[in-house]
Short mmCIF file of C-alpha atoms and ligand atoms in Angstrom, two decimals:
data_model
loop_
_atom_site.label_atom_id
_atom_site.label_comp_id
_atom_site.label_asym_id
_atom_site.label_seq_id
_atom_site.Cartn_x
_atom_site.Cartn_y
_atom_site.Cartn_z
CA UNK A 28 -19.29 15.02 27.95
CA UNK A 29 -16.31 16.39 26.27
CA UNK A 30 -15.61 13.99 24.08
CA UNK A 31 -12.68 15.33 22.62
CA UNK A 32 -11.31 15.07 25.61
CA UNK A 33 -12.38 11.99 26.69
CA UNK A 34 -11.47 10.16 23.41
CA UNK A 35 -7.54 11.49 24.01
CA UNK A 36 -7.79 9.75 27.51
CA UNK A 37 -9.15 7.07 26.16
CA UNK A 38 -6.53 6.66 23.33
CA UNK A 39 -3.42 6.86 25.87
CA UNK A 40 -5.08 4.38 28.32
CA UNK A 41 -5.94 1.68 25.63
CA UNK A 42 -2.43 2.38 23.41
CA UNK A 43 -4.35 3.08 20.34
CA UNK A 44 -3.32 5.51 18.25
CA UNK A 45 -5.65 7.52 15.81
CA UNK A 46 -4.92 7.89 12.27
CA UNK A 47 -7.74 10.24 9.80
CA UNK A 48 -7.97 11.11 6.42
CA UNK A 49 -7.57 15.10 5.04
CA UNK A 50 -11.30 14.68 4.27
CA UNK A 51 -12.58 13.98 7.41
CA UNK A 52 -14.67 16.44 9.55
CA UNK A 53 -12.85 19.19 11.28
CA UNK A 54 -13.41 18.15 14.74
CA UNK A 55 -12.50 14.48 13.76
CA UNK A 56 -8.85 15.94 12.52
CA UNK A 57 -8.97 17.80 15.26
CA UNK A 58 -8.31 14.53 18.01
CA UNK A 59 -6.03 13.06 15.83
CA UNK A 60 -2.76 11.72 16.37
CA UNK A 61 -1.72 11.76 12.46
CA UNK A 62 -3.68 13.03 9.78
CA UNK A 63 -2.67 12.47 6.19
CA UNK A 64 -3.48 11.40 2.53
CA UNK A 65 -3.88 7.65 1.84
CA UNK A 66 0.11 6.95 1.11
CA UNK A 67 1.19 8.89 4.62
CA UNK A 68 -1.56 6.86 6.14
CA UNK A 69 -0.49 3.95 5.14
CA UNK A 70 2.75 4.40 5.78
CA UNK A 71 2.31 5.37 9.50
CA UNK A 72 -0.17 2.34 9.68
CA UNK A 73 3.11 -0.20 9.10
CA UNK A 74 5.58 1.99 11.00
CA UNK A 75 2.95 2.48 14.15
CA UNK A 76 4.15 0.90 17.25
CA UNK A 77 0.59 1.01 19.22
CA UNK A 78 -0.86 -1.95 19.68
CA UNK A 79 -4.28 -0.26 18.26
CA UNK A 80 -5.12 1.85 15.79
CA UNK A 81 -8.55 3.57 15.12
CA UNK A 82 -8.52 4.55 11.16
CA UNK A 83 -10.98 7.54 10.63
CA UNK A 84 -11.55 7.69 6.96
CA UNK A 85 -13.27 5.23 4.60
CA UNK A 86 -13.55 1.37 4.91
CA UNK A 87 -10.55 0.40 2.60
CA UNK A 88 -8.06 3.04 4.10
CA UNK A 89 -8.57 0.47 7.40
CA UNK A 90 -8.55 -2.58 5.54
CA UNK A 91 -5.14 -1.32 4.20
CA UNK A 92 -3.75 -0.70 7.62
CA UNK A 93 -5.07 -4.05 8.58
CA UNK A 94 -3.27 -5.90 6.29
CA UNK A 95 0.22 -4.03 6.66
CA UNK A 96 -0.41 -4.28 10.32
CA UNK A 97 -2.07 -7.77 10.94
CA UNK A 98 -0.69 -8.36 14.30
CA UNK A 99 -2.94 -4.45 15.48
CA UNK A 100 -6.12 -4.75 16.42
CA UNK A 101 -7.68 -2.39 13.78
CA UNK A 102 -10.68 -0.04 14.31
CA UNK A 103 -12.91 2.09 11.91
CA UNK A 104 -15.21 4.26 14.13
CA UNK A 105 -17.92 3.46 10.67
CA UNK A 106 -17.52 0.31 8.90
CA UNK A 107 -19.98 1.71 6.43
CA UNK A 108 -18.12 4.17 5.32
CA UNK A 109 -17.87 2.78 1.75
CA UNK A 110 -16.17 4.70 -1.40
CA UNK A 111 -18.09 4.14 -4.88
CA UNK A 112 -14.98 4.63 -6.67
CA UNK A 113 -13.82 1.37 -4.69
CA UNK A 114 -16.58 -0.55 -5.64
CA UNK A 115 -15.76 0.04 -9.74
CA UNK A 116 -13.22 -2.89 -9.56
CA UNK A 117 -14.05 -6.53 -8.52
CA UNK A 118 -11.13 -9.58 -8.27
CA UNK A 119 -13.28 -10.62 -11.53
CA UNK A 120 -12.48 -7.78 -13.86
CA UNK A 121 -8.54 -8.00 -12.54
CA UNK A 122 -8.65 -11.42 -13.64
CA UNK A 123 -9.98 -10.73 -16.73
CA UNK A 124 -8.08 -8.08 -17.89
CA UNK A 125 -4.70 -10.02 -16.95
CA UNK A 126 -5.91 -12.96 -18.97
CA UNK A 127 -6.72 -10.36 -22.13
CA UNK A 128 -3.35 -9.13 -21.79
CA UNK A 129 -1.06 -11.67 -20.75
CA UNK A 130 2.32 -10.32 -19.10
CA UNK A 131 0.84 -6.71 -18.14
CA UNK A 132 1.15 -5.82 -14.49
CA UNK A 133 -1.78 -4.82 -12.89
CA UNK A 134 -1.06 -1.15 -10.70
CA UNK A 135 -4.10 -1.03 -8.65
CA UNK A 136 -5.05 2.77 -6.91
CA UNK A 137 -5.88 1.80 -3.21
CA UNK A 138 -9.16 3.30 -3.45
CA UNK A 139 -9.69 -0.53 -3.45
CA UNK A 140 -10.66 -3.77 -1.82
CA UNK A 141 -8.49 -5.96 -0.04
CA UNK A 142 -9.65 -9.12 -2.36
CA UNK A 143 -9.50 -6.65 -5.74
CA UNK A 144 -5.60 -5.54 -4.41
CA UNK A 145 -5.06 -9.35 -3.63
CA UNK A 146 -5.19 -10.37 -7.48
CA UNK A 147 -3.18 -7.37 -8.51
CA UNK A 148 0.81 -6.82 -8.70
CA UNK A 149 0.79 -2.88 -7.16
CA UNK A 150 -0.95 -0.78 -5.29
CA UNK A 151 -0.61 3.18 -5.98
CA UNK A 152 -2.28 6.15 -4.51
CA UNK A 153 -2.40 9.93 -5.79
CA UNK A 154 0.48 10.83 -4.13
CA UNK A 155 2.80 8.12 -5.95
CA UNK A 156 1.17 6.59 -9.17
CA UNK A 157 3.30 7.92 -11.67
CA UNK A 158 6.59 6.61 -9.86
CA UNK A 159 4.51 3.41 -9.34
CA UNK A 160 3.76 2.72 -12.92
CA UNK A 161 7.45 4.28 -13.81
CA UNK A 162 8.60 1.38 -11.71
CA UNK A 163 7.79 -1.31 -13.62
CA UNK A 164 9.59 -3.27 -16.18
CA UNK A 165 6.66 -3.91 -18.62
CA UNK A 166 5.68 -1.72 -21.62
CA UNK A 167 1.89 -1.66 -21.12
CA UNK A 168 0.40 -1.46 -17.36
CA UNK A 169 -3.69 -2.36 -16.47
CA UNK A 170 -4.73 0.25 -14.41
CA UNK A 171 -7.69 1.04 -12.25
CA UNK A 172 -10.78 2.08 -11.12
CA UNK A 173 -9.14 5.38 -11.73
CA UNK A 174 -9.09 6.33 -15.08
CA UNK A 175 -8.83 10.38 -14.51
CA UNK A 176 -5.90 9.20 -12.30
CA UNK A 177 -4.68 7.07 -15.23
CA UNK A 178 -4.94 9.94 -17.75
CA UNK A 179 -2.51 12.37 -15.54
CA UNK A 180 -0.16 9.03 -14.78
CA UNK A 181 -0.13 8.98 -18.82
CA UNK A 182 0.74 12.55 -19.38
CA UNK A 183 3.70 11.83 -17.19
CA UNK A 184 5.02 8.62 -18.50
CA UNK A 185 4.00 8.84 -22.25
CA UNK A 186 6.74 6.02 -22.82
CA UNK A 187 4.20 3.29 -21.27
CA UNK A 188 0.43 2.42 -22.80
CA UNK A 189 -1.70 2.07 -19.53
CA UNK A 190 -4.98 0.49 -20.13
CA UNK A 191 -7.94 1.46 -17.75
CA UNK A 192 -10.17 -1.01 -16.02
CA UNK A 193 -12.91 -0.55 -15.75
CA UNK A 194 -12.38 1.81 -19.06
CA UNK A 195 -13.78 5.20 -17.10
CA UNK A 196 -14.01 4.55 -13.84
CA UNK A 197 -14.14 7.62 -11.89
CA UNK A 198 -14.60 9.15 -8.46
CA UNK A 199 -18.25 10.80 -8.15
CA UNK A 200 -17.11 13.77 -6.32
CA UNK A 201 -14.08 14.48 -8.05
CA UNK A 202 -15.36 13.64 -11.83
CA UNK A 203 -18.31 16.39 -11.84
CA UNK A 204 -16.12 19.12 -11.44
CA UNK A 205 -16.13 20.72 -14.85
CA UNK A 206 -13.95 23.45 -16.44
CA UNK A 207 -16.67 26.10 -16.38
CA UNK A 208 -16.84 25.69 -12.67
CA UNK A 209 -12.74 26.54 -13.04
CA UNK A 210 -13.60 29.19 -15.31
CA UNK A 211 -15.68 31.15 -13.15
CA UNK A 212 -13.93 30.75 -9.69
CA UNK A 213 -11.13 32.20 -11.90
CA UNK A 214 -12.72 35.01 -13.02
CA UNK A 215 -14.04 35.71 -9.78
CA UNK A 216 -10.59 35.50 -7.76
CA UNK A 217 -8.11 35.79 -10.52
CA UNK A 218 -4.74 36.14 -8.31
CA UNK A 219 -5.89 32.72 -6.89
CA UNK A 220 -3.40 29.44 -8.16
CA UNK A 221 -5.65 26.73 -8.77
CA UNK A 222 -4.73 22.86 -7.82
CA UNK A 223 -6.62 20.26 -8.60
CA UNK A 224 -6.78 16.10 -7.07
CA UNK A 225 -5.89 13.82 -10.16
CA UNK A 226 -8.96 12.24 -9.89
CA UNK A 227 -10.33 15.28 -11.58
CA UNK A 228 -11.31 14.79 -15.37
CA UNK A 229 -8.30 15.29 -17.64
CA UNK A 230 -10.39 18.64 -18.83
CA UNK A 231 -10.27 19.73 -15.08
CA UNK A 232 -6.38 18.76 -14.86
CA UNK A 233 -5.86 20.65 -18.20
CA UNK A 234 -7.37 23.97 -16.39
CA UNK A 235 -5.84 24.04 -13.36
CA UNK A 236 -2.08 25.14 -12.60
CA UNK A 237 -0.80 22.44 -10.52
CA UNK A 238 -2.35 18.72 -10.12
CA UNK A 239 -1.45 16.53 -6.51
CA UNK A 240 -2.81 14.23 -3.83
CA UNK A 241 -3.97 15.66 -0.58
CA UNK A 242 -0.78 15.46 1.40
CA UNK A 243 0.85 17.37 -1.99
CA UNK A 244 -1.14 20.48 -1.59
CA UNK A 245 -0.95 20.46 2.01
CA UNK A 246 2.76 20.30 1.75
CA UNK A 247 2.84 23.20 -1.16
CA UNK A 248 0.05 25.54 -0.35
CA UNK A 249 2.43 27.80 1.55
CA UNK A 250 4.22 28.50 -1.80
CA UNK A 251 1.55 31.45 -3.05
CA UNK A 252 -0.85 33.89 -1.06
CA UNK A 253 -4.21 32.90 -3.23
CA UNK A 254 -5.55 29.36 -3.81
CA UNK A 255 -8.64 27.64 -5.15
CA UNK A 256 -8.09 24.37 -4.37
CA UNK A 257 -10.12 21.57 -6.21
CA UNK A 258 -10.89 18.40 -4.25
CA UNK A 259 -13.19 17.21 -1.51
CA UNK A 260 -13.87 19.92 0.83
CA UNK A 261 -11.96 18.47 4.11
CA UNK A 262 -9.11 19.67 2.94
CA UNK A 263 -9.47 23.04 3.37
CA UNK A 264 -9.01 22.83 7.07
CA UNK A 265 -5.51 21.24 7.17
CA UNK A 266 -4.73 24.15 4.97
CA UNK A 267 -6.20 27.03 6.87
CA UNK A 268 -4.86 25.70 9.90
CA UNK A 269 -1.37 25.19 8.64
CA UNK A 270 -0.93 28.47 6.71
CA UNK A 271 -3.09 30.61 8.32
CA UNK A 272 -2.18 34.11 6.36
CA UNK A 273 -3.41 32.16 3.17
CA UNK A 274 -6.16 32.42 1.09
CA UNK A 275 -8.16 29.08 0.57
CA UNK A 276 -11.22 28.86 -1.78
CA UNK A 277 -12.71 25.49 -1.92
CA UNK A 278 -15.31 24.09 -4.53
CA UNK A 279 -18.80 22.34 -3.93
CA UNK A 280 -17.61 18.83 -3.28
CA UNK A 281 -18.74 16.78 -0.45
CA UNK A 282 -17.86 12.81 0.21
CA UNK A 283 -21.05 11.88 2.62
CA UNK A 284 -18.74 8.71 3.37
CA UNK A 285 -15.71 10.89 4.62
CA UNK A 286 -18.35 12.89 6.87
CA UNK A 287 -19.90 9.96 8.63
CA UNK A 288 -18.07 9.43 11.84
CA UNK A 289 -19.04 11.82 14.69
CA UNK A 290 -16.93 12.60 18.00
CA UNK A 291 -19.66 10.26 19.63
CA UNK A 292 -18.72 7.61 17.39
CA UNK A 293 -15.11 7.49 17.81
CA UNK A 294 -15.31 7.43 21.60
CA UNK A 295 -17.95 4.64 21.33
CA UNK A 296 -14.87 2.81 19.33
CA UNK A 297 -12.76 3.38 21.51
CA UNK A 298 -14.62 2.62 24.77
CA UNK A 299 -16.02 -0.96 23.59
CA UNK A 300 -13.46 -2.07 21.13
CA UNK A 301 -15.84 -2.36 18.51
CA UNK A 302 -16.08 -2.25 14.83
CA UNK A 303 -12.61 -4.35 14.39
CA UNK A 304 -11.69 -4.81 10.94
CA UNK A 305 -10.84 -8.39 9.95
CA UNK A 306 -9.41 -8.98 6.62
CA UNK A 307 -9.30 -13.34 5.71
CA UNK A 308 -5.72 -14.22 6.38
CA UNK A 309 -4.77 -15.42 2.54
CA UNK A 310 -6.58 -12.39 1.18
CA UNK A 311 -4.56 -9.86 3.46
CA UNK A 312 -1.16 -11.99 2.72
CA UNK A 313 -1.27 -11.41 -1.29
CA UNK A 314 -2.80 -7.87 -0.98
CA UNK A 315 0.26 -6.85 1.32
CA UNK A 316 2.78 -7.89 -1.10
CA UNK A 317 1.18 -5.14 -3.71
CA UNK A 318 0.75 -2.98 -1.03
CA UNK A 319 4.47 -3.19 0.02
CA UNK A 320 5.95 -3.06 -3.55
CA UNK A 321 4.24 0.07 -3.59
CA UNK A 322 5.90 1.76 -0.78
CA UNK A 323 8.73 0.37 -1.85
CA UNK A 324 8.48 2.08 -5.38
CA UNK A 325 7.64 4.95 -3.81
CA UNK A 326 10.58 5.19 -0.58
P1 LIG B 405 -5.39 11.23 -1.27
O1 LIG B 405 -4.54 10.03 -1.42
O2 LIG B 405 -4.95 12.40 -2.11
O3 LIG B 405 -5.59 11.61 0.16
O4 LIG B 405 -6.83 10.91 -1.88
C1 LIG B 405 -7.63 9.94 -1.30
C2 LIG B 405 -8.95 9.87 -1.90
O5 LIG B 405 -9.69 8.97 -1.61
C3 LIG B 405 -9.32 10.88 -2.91
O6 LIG B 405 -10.67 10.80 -3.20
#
């Protein structure tokens, strides 16, 4: 079977409209009807007018479009798809860092569950967390899981103390990238510009030339001839296929979760309906509200 073809059939007959992450697997990308980084996701989840929508990435990008889009019947090709960084922050530790500093708003990155984003006042992504946190009225902001992501949100609004929670949470694949590894892709492609995902250690940030989300460097790669581009390795075929004179060199960085869901899968999604995403009605109601401020900060 040709399933590419058949899950574009499929997709038209059963208004459903297929939304995947800049890490997913080329082929995945490939059938897509938007790809994009977590904020454009998100974005196109609320605007979509389908009446499904199948969310190729990792579980909480589909819980998000769940609860911005509660009335869509939501689908995630593999609800196993986890992300560790995710898992850093439980409802619990929100709660207790809001009660240890009464008054500070809690900016939560999306990379997230719904019931962690339910106890906090703002969502952010990479593509907007320094407007996010810029936003807000209070002197000192909780932030978290990302703490990488908190050091470059720092570095650009030095007039706010933004406490981490957990205090270094990290992403696995992003956080062992080292400078060294910088160093020598450098030295062996030195007219290369090298950009780098925040959630990069501040070391990593401090090395590289420019620092953005996903949809950023697919938006700016066409500015040079030569990149190296730091982040998960998905990303490097948006680029090639967008500026195709360009030179991309990627890094070794591989999220298994973003590389689970196979052609097969998707059509199996499709076809049955399965593997809806249900988020618990007050859960998704207070999550929203941080989820909206956010694009609201961020229009
Ligand atoms: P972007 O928002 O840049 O797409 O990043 C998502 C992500 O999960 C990075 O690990």
């Amino acid at each position: 079977m040709n399933y590419a073809e058949e899950i574009r059939k499929l997709a038209a007959e059963k208004d459903a409209l297929i939304l995947v992450h800049n890490y997913e697997p080329a082929e995945i990308q490939d059938v897509a009807d938007i790809c994009g980084d977590s904020l454009e996701l998100a974005r196109k989840a609320k605007e979509a007018s389908a009446s499904t929508l199948v969310i190729c990435g990792v579980y909480f990008m589909a819980e998000t479009a769940k609860i911005l889009s509660p009335e869509k019947t939501v689908l995630i090709p593999r609800p196993d798809a986890g992300c560790p960084l995710a898992d850093q922050l439980t409802p619990e530790m929100v709660r207790a860092a809001k009660s240890a500093h009464p008054g500070a708003p809690f900016v939560v990155y999306v990379n997230s569950s719904a019931a962690t984003k339910a106890e906090c006042d703002i969502t952010c992504t990479s593509a907007n967390a320094a407007d996010v946190v810029r936003s807000l009225e209070s002197d000192t902001v909780l932030f978290g899981p990302d703490a990488n992501l908190a050091s470059w949100v720092r570095e650009q609004v030095p007039e706010k103390t933004v406490i981490t929670v957990p205090e270094n949470g990290g992403c696995p694949i992003h956080h062992k990238v080292t400078v060294e590894e910088i160093e020598r892709l450098r030295r062996e492609f030195p007219n290369a510009t090298v950009i780098c995902h925040p959630e990069c250690a501040p070391e990593v940030q401090k090395a590289s030339d420019m620092i953005g989300s996903t949809g950023y460097m697919i938006r700016n790669c066409g500015e040079k001839q030569e990149w190296i581009i730091v982040t998960e390795s998905g990303i490097l075929h948006p680029l090639r296929k967008r500026y195709p004179e360009t030179v991309f060199h990627g890094i070794e960085a591989v999220c298994d979760n973003m590389k689970l869901i196979t052609l097969k899968d998707l059509y199996e999604t499709l076809a049955e309906g399965k593997n809806e995403v249900v988020v618990e009605k007050e859960t998704a109601d207070r999550a929203r509200k941080a989820i909206e401020r956010m694009i609201e900060a961020s229009a």
